[in-house]
Coordinates of C-alpha atoms and ligand atoms in Angstrom, one line a residue:
M1 CA -7.4 -17.2 19.5
A2 CA -8.2 -19.6 16.7
G3 CA -5.9 -20.6 14.2
A4 CA -6.1 -18.8 11.3
S5 CA -8.2 -21.1 9.2
E6 CA -11.2 -21.4 12.3
V7 CA -12.1 -17.5 11.9
Q8 CA -13.6 -16.6 8.4
W9 CA -14.8 -13.1 6.9
S10 CA -18.8 -13.4 7.3
S11 CA -19.9 -12.7 4.2
R12 CA -18.3 -11.9 0.7
M13 CA -19.0 -8.2 1.0
A14 CA -17.5 -8.5 4.4
F15 CA -14.1 -9.6 2.7
I16 CA -14.3 -7.6 -0.4
L17 CA -14.4 -4.8 2.0
A18 CA -11.1 -5.9 4.5
A19 CA -9.2 -6.3 1.5
V20 CA -10.4 -3.1 -0.2
G21 CA -9.6 -1.5 2.8
S22 CA -6.2 -3.1 2.8
A23 CA -5.5 -1.7 -0.8
I24 CA -7.2 1.4 0.0
G25 CA -4.8 3.2 2.2
L26 CA -2.1 6.2 2.1
G27 CA -0.7 4.3 -1.2
N28 CA -3.6 5.9 -2.8
I29 CA -4.0 9.6 -1.6
W30 CA -0.4 10.2 -0.3
R31 CA 2.0 8.4 -1.9
F32 CA 0.1 8.0 -5.7
P33 CA -0.1 11.8 -6.6
Y34 CA 3.1 12.5 -5.3
L35 CA 4.5 9.6 -7.0
A36 CA 2.4 11.0 -10.4
G37 CA 4.0 14.3 -9.7
E38 CA 8.1 13.3 -9.4
N39 CA 7.5 11.0 -12.5
G40 CA 6.0 13.4 -14.9
G41 CA 2.2 12.4 -14.6
A42 CA 0.5 10.8 -17.4
A43 CA 3.1 8.4 -18.4
F44 CA 4.1 6.9 -15.1
I45 CA 0.1 6.5 -14.0
A46 CA -0.2 4.7 -17.6
L47 CA 2.5 2.2 -17.1
Y48 CA 1.1 1.9 -13.0
V49 CA -2.4 1.1 -14.9
F50 CA -0.7 -1.2 -16.9
F51 CA 1.1 -2.8 -14.4
V52 CA -2.0 -3.2 -11.9
F53 CA -4.0 -5.6 -14.5
A54 CA -0.9 -7.5 -16.2
I55 CA 1.1 -8.1 -13.5
G56 CA -0.5 -6.9 -9.8
L57 CA -3.9 -8.5 -10.4
P58 CA -3.0 -12.2 -11.3
V59 CA -0.2 -11.6 -8.5
L60 CA -3.0 -10.5 -6.7
I61 CA -5.4 -13.4 -7.4
A62 CA -2.0 -15.7 -6.8
E63 CA -1.8 -15.0 -3.4
L64 CA -5.7 -15.1 -2.7
T65 CA -5.8 -18.3 -4.3
I66 CA -2.7 -20.1 -2.0
G67 CA -3.7 -18.2 1.1
R68 CA -7.4 -20.0 1.2
R69 CA -5.4 -23.8 -0.4
G70 CA -3.1 -23.1 2.8
G71 CA -5.3 -21.8 5.7
K72 CA -2.6 -20.7 7.5
S73 CA -0.4 -17.6 7.8
P74 CA 1.4 -16.4 4.8
I75 CA 4.5 -18.1 5.3
G76 CA 2.6 -21.8 6.7
S77 CA 0.4 -21.2 3.5
V78 CA 3.0 -21.4 1.2
V79 CA 4.6 -24.5 3.0
A80 CA 1.6 -26.2 3.0
V81 CA 0.6 -25.5 -0.7
A82 CA 4.8 -26.8 -1.6
K83 CA 4.3 -29.8 0.2
E84 CA 0.8 -30.5 -2.0
S85 CA 2.4 -30.2 -4.8
N86 CA 5.6 -32.0 -3.7
V87 CA 7.4 -29.5 -4.2
S88 CA 10.7 -27.8 -2.0
E89 CA 9.4 -26.6 1.5
R90 CA 12.3 -24.0 1.1
W91 CA 9.2 -21.9 -0.8
G92 CA 8.1 -20.8 2.6
W93 CA 11.1 -18.1 2.4
V94 CA 8.9 -16.5 0.0
G95 CA 6.1 -15.6 2.3
A96 CA 9.0 -15.4 4.8
L97 CA 10.6 -11.8 3.3
G98 CA 7.5 -10.7 2.8
T99 CA 5.9 -10.9 6.0
F100 CA 8.9 -9.3 7.8
G101 CA 11.2 -7.6 4.6
G102 CA 7.9 -6.1 3.1
G103 CA 5.1 -5.6 5.4
L104 CA 7.1 -5.0 8.5
G105 CA 9.2 -2.5 6.7
L106 CA 6.0 -1.2 5.2
L107 CA 4.7 -0.6 8.3
S108 CA 7.3 0.9 9.7
F109 CA 7.1 4.3 7.7
Y110 CA 3.3 4.0 6.7
T111 CA 2.8 4.7 10.6
V112 CA 4.8 7.5 10.1
I113 CA 2.9 8.9 7.8
A114 CA -0.4 7.8 9.0
G115 CA 0.3 9.9 12.1
W116 CA 1.2 12.9 10.5
V117 CA -2.7 12.3 8.9
M118 CA -3.5 12.2 12.3
A119 CA -1.9 15.6 13.4
Y120 CA -3.5 17.1 10.7
I121 CA -6.8 16.2 12.2
I122 CA -6.2 19.0 14.9
K123 CA -5.2 21.2 13.1
A124 CA -8.1 21.0 10.3
A125 CA -10.3 21.1 13.4
S126 CA -9.2 24.2 14.7
G127 CA -9.3 26.2 12.4
M128 CA -5.3 26.6 11.2
F129 CA -6.6 25.9 7.6
T130 CA -8.4 29.0 7.2
N131 CA -7.8 31.2 4.5
I132 CA -4.2 29.7 4.3
D133 CA -2.0 30.2 1.8
A134 CA 0.5 27.7 -0.1
A135 CA 3.6 29.9 1.8
A136 CA 1.7 29.4 5.3
T137 CA 1.1 25.8 4.6
S138 CA 4.9 24.8 3.5
E139 CA 5.6 26.6 7.0
M140 CA 2.9 24.3 8.9
M141 CA 4.4 21.6 7.5
N142 CA 8.0 22.8 8.0
A143 CA 7.4 22.9 11.5
Y144 CA 5.9 19.5 11.9
E145 CA 8.7 17.6 10.1
A146 CA 11.0 19.8 12.2
S147 CA 9.7 18.0 15.4
A148 CA 10.8 14.9 16.1
G149 CA 9.3 14.7 19.3
T150 CA 6.1 15.5 17.7
M151 CA 6.3 13.1 14.6
T152 CA 7.4 10.2 17.3
T153 CA 4.6 11.2 19.5
W154 CA 2.1 10.3 16.5
H155 CA 4.2 7.7 14.7
L156 CA 3.3 6.1 18.6
I157 CA -0.4 6.2 18.8
F158 CA -1.0 5.3 15.3
T159 CA 1.1 2.4 15.7
A160 CA -0.6 1.8 19.8
L161 CA -3.9 2.1 17.4
T162 CA -2.5 -0.4 15.2
V163 CA -1.1 -3.1 17.1
F164 CA -4.2 -2.8 19.8
I165 CA -6.8 -3.7 17.0
V166 CA -5.0 -6.7 15.8
A167 CA -4.6 -7.7 18.7
K168 CA -8.0 -7.6 19.3
G169 CA -8.6 -10.2 16.6
I170 CA -9.7 -8.8 12.7
K171 CA -13.2 -9.2 13.4
G172 CA -13.8 -7.0 16.0
G173 CA -16.0 -4.4 15.3
L174 CA -13.4 -2.9 12.7
E175 CA -15.7 -4.7 9.8
K176 CA -18.9 -3.2 10.6
A177 CA -17.0 0.6 10.8
V178 CA -15.2 0.1 7.1
T179 CA -18.7 -1.2 5.9
Y180 CA -19.9 2.8 6.5
L181 CA -16.6 4.7 6.8
M182 CA -15.2 3.9 3.6
P183 CA -18.0 5.1 0.6
V184 CA -18.0 8.4 3.2
L185 CA -14.3 8.9 2.6
F186 CA -15.1 7.7 -1.6
V187 CA -17.8 10.5 -1.2
I188 CA -15.5 13.7 0.0
V189 CA -13.0 12.6 -2.3
I190 CA -15.5 13.0 -5.2
A191 CA -16.5 16.1 -3.3
L192 CA -13.2 17.6 -3.4
V193 CA -12.7 16.8 -7.4
F194 CA -16.0 18.9 -7.7
Y195 CA -14.8 21.6 -5.9
A196 CA -11.2 21.4 -7.8
M197 CA -13.2 21.8 -10.9
A198 CA -14.5 24.8 -10.4
A199 CA -11.5 26.5 -7.8
G200 CA -8.8 24.6 -9.5
D201 CA -6.7 24.6 -12.6
F202 CA -8.6 21.6 -13.8
A203 CA -7.8 21.4 -17.2
A204 CA -3.8 21.9 -16.3
A205 CA -4.2 18.8 -14.4
V206 CA -6.3 16.8 -16.4
E207 CA -3.5 17.4 -18.8
F208 CA -0.7 16.6 -16.5
L209 CA -2.5 13.2 -15.3
F210 CA -4.0 11.9 -18.6
T211 CA -1.9 13.0 -21.9
P212 CA 1.1 10.6 -21.4
D213 CA 4.8 11.8 -22.6
F214 CA 6.0 8.3 -23.3
S215 CA 9.0 9.8 -23.4
K216 CA 9.8 10.6 -20.3
I217 CA 9.7 6.9 -19.4
D218 CA 12.9 5.8 -18.5
G219 CA 14.2 2.7 -15.7
A220 CA 13.3 4.8 -12.3
V221 CA 9.9 5.9 -13.8
T222 CA 9.0 2.1 -15.0
L223 CA 10.5 0.8 -12.0
N224 CA 8.2 3.3 -9.3
A225 CA 5.2 2.4 -11.5
L226 CA 5.7 -0.9 -10.4
G227 CA 5.9 -0.7 -7.1
Q228 CA 3.1 1.5 -6.9
A229 CA 1.3 -1.0 -8.1
F230 CA 1.9 -3.5 -5.7
F231 CA 2.1 -1.1 -2.6
S232 CA -1.6 -0.2 -4.0
L233 CA -3.2 -3.6 -4.3
S234 CA -1.4 -4.6 -1.0
V235 CA 0.5 -7.8 -3.0
T236 CA 3.8 -9.6 -2.2
V237 CA 4.0 -8.7 1.6
G238 CA 2.3 -11.4 2.6
T239 CA -1.1 -9.1 3.3
M240 CA -3.4 -10.9 0.7
L241 CA -1.9 -14.8 1.3
A242 CA -3.1 -13.8 4.9
Y243 CA -6.4 -12.5 4.2
G244 CA -6.9 -15.1 1.5
A245 CA -6.8 -17.7 4.4
Y246 CA -9.9 -16.3 6.4
L247 CA -12.1 -16.8 3.1
P248 CA -14.3 -18.9 2.4
K249 CA -14.4 -21.2 -0.2
D250 CA -17.7 -20.5 -2.3
I251 CA -16.4 -16.7 -2.6
S252 CA -15.0 -16.2 -6.2
I253 CA -11.2 -15.3 -5.7
H254 CA -11.0 -13.9 -9.7
R255 CA -14.4 -11.8 -9.3
S256 CA -13.4 -10.2 -6.2
A257 CA -9.4 -9.3 -6.9
T258 CA -10.9 -7.8 -10.0
I259 CA -13.1 -5.9 -8.1
I260 CA -10.4 -4.8 -5.5
A261 CA -8.3 -3.5 -7.9
A262 CA -10.2 -1.5 -10.0
A263 CA -11.6 0.0 -6.9
D264 CA -8.8 0.9 -5.8
T265 CA -7.3 1.9 -9.0
G266 CA -10.1 4.3 -9.3
V267 CA -9.6 5.7 -5.9
A268 CA -6.4 6.9 -6.9
L269 CA -6.7 8.1 -10.0
I270 CA -9.7 10.3 -8.5
A271 CA -7.5 11.4 -5.9
G272 CA -4.9 13.0 -8.3
L273 CA -8.0 14.5 -9.7
A274 CA -8.4 15.9 -6.7
I275 CA -4.9 17.1 -5.6
F276 CA -3.6 18.3 -8.8
P277 CA -5.6 20.9 -9.5
F278 CA -5.1 22.6 -6.6
V279 CA -0.9 21.9 -7.3
F280 CA -1.2 24.2 -10.8
A281 CA -3.7 26.6 -9.3
Y282 CA -1.0 27.4 -6.7
G283 CA 1.7 27.2 -8.3
L284 CA 2.9 24.7 -6.2
A285 CA 5.7 21.9 -7.5
P286 CA 4.5 18.5 -8.4
D287 CA 7.4 16.9 -7.6
S288 CA 7.1 18.0 -4.3
G289 CA 7.8 14.6 -2.8
P290 CA 5.9 13.1 -0.3
S291 CA 4.8 16.3 1.4
L292 CA 2.4 16.9 -1.5
I293 CA -0.9 16.7 0.1
F294 CA 0.3 17.9 3.1
Q295 CA 1.2 21.1 1.4
T296 CA -1.8 21.1 -1.0
L297 CA -4.7 20.2 0.9
P298 CA -5.2 22.2 3.9
I299 CA -5.1 25.3 1.2
A300 CA -8.1 23.6 -0.6
F301 CA -9.5 23.2 2.8
G302 CA -9.0 26.2 4.0
Q303 CA -10.7 28.6 1.1
M304 CA -14.1 25.9 0.1
P305 CA -17.0 27.0 2.4
G306 CA -17.5 24.6 5.5
G307 CA -13.7 23.6 4.6
T308 CA -13.1 23.1 8.9
I309 CA -15.6 20.5 9.0
I310 CA -15.3 19.0 5.4
G311 CA -10.8 19.1 6.1
T312 CA -11.5 17.7 9.8
L313 CA -13.6 15.1 8.3
F314 CA -11.3 14.2 5.4
F315 CA -8.1 13.8 7.3
T316 CA -10.0 11.5 9.8
L317 CA -11.8 9.1 7.1
L318 CA -7.8 9.3 5.7
T319 CA -6.5 8.4 9.1
I320 CA -9.1 4.9 9.2
A321 CA -8.4 4.2 6.1
A322 CA -4.8 4.1 7.0
V323 CA -5.5 2.2 10.3
T324 CA -7.1 -0.6 8.0
S325 CA -4.0 -0.9 5.8
S326 CA -1.7 -1.0 8.6
I327 CA -3.6 -3.6 10.5
S328 CA -3.1 -5.6 7.2
L329 CA 0.5 -5.0 7.2
L330 CA 0.5 -6.3 11.4
E331 CA -1.5 -9.3 10.5
P332 CA 1.0 -11.4 8.6
A333 CA 3.9 -11.7 11.1
V334 CA 1.2 -11.6 14.0
S335 CA -0.1 -15.0 12.6
F336 CA 3.4 -16.3 12.0
L337 CA 4.3 -15.4 15.5
E338 CA 1.5 -17.2 16.7
E339 CA 1.5 -19.7 14.8
R340 CA 5.0 -20.9 15.3
L341 CA 6.2 -19.4 18.0
N342 CA 3.2 -19.7 20.2
M343 CA 2.9 -16.4 21.4
N344 CA -0.6 -15.2 22.3
R345 CA -1.6 -12.6 19.9
W346 CA -1.0 -9.6 22.1
R347 CA 2.8 -10.3 23.0
A348 CA 2.7 -11.3 19.4
S349 CA 1.5 -7.8 17.7
I350 CA 3.1 -5.8 20.6
F351 CA 6.5 -7.2 19.6
A352 CA 6.1 -7.0 15.7
G353 CA 4.5 -3.9 16.0
G354 CA 7.4 -2.8 18.2
A355 CA 9.8 -3.4 15.9
A356 CA 8.3 -1.8 13.1
F357 CA 8.2 1.3 15.6
I358 CA 11.6 1.2 16.0
V359 CA 12.6 0.6 12.7
G360 CA 9.8 3.5 12.0
M361 CA 12.5 6.3 13.8
L362 CA 14.6 5.9 11.0
T363 CA 12.0 7.9 8.9
V364 CA 11.1 9.9 11.9
F365 CA 14.3 11.7 11.8
S366 CA 15.1 11.6 8.5
S367 CA 13.0 14.9 8.4
N368 CA 14.4 16.1 11.1
D369 CA 17.8 15.4 13.2
W370 CA 19.1 13.3 10.6
K371 CA 18.1 15.4 7.7
D372 CA 21.9 15.5 6.0
V373 CA 22.6 12.1 7.2
L374 CA 23.5 9.8 4.2
P375 CA 23.6 6.5 5.3
L376 CA 25.1 4.9 2.0
A377 CA 27.3 8.1 0.9
F378 CA 30.0 5.4 1.8
M379 CA 28.8 3.2 -1.3
G380 CA 28.3 6.8 -3.6
I381 CA 24.9 6.4 -3.3
E382 CA 24.1 10.3 -2.3
T383 CA 20.8 10.7 -4.0
I384 CA 18.0 7.8 -5.0
D385 CA 15.6 9.4 -8.2
G386 CA 17.0 13.0 -7.2
S387 CA 16.1 13.1 -4.2
P388 CA 18.7 12.8 -0.8
A389 CA 19.2 9.0 0.2
H390 CA 18.3 9.6 4.0
W391 CA 16.9 7.0 5.7
A392 CA 13.6 7.4 4.8
K393 CA 14.3 7.8 1.1
I394 CA 15.8 4.5 1.4
I395 CA 13.8 2.2 3.5
D396 CA 10.7 3.2 1.3
F397 CA 12.7 2.3 -2.0
T398 CA 14.0 -0.8 -0.6
V399 CA 10.7 -2.1 0.1
S400 CA 9.1 -0.6 -2.8
N401 CA 11.1 -1.0 -5.5
I402 CA 13.2 -3.9 -4.7
V403 CA 11.4 -6.1 -1.8
M404 CA 8.1 -5.8 -3.4
P405 CA 9.5 -6.7 -7.5
V406 CA 11.6 -9.6 -6.0
G407 CA 8.7 -10.4 -3.6
G408 CA 6.2 -10.5 -7.0
L409 CA 8.8 -12.5 -9.0
L410 CA 9.3 -15.2 -6.6
I411 CA 5.5 -15.5 -6.0
A412 CA 5.1 -15.4 -9.7
V413 CA 7.6 -18.3 -10.5
Y414 CA 6.0 -20.5 -7.3
V415 CA 2.7 -20.2 -8.2
G416 CA 3.4 -20.7 -12.1
W417 CA 6.3 -23.3 -12.3
F418 CA 6.0 -24.8 -8.9
V419 CA 2.8 -25.2 -7.4
K420 CA 0.3 -28.1 -9.6
R421 CA -1.7 -26.2 -12.1
D422 CA -4.6 -28.6 -10.8
V423 CA -4.6 -27.1 -7.0
M424 CA -4.7 -23.7 -8.8
K425 CA -7.6 -25.2 -11.0
D426 CA -9.5 -26.7 -8.2
E427 CA -8.8 -23.8 -5.5
L428 CA -10.1 -20.8 -8.1
G429 CA -13.2 -23.0 -8.6
L430 CA -12.5 -22.3 -12.6
P431 CA -12.9 -24.9 -15.7
E432 CA -10.2 -25.3 -17.9
G433 CA -9.2 -22.8 -21.0
G434 CA -10.9 -19.5 -20.3
I435 CA -9.9 -16.9 -17.6
F436 CA -7.8 -19.6 -15.9
E437 CA -5.9 -19.8 -18.4
I438 CA -5.5 -16.4 -19.3
W439 CA -4.3 -16.1 -15.5
H440 CA -2.3 -18.9 -15.3
V441 CA -0.1 -17.7 -19.0
L442 CA -0.1 -14.2 -17.1
I443 CA 1.6 -15.8 -13.7
K444 CA 3.8 -18.1 -15.0
F445 CA 5.0 -16.4 -18.6
F446 CA 4.4 -12.7 -18.6
C447 CA 4.7 -11.7 -15.2
P448 CA 8.4 -13.4 -14.5
A449 CA 9.6 -12.0 -17.4
A450 CA 8.2 -8.5 -17.1
L451 CA 9.2 -8.6 -13.8
I452 CA 13.3 -9.6 -15.0
I453 CA 13.4 -7.2 -17.8
V454 CA 11.9 -4.2 -15.2
L455 CA 14.8 -5.5 -12.7
L456 CA 17.0 -5.7 -15.1
Y457 CA 16.6 -2.3 -16.9
T458 CA 16.7 -0.7 -13.9
F459 CA 19.5 -2.0 -11.9
M460 CA 22.4 -3.1 -14.9
Ligands
LIG501 N1 -2.5 -0.8 -0.2 C1 -1.9 -0.1 0.9 C2 -2.4 1.7 0.7 O1 -2.3 1.5 -0.2 C3 -0.5 -0.2 1.6 C4 -0.5 -1.5 1.7 C5 0.6 -2.4 1.4 C6 -1.3 -2.4 2.6 C7 0.6 -3.6 1.1 C8 -1.4 -3.8 3.2 C9 0.0 -4.3 2.4 O2 -2.1 1.9 1.8

């Protein structure tokens, strides 16, 4: 298989679709709504949107730029640009933290949830949602979560799918599939919003999502909003460094990044509008946690005309959206193993995917056999943000709320203070002043300061 820089996206559109495909996934439709619900709604959302554009977008631009400049694996690119700027090659560790701690850590539970989504394709298609009520959806969900065997099977199927696609190389067909399928998912989510207007408690949802009560903001809410901004934009875990390496020189990075951020945030907000009207109409708890969509959407599909078909299509497309994200989580590790250890692509994919699968078993067991196992209890930590601190919660929290913010901080410091300003300006293809200046001030001063404040505020 060719080295990273020899393979390129076929066009600007293809790149944007792949990057948007990475950004849009379970983060928007599964994670965003449940975090918004757990963190009190609108104030969390306002913070999240602010973080996306003030911190996430500058970091996204930085990562794509370093990736394209270096043209290698995430770690290789960070090292290459460090060399060009005459600073320590040890900065490569930032890429390593993202690739292995962030990317594979995140992949480990991403595949568990995506497997759950896949399982629901079959439930939807077999008409199991028809006229289902809130009690019955909870029962269906509890039964799924109680079975370690079923969860493991779907976790395995989804991981295998991801490994297979990554092993075949990034361009193989997926680009085209995404071009047609992502817009269809978007249309279904919009259709759900319209159905929610008619059949759900739309007014309550709008109020919950868009009328912020800023007194609800505390350290935990702030950190969750920041972690979600990074999670949803696919930054700080090597992904955008890897995708930047495949980016042709004539594509405008700052424009593409802005499109990615806007599309990603838009889909999350629309998903919120599709889900919360049903949450309120059926008296479900907004803070139900990770099971929120599995509890809510089947009721909606079960009642709407054509719900069996629409529900089946929805879970199928959400699976595809998850695949275009999971491959981008595996890609950084694979490109590194290829580049440094000379592994072939198949081996590297199976090895890295296998590692993530094994760690993912901790998340599987957290729903059933090890539900009551609290591994940090010996340190006195039994809950995190009010939920039991079992393995699943610990892994998600560590990756999203520690590794990602720390990774973002390191990248901002590296790019803002160590990489030569002219290198970034040249690669971004921007003149001095204007947009470049705004971006540079954000990445050099604002992002590091804000990230340090958020981390200190939460952990001190
Ligand atoms: N952004 C993806 C989502 O929202 C998840 C992801 C995170 C993918 C980091 C790649 C890197 O589902």
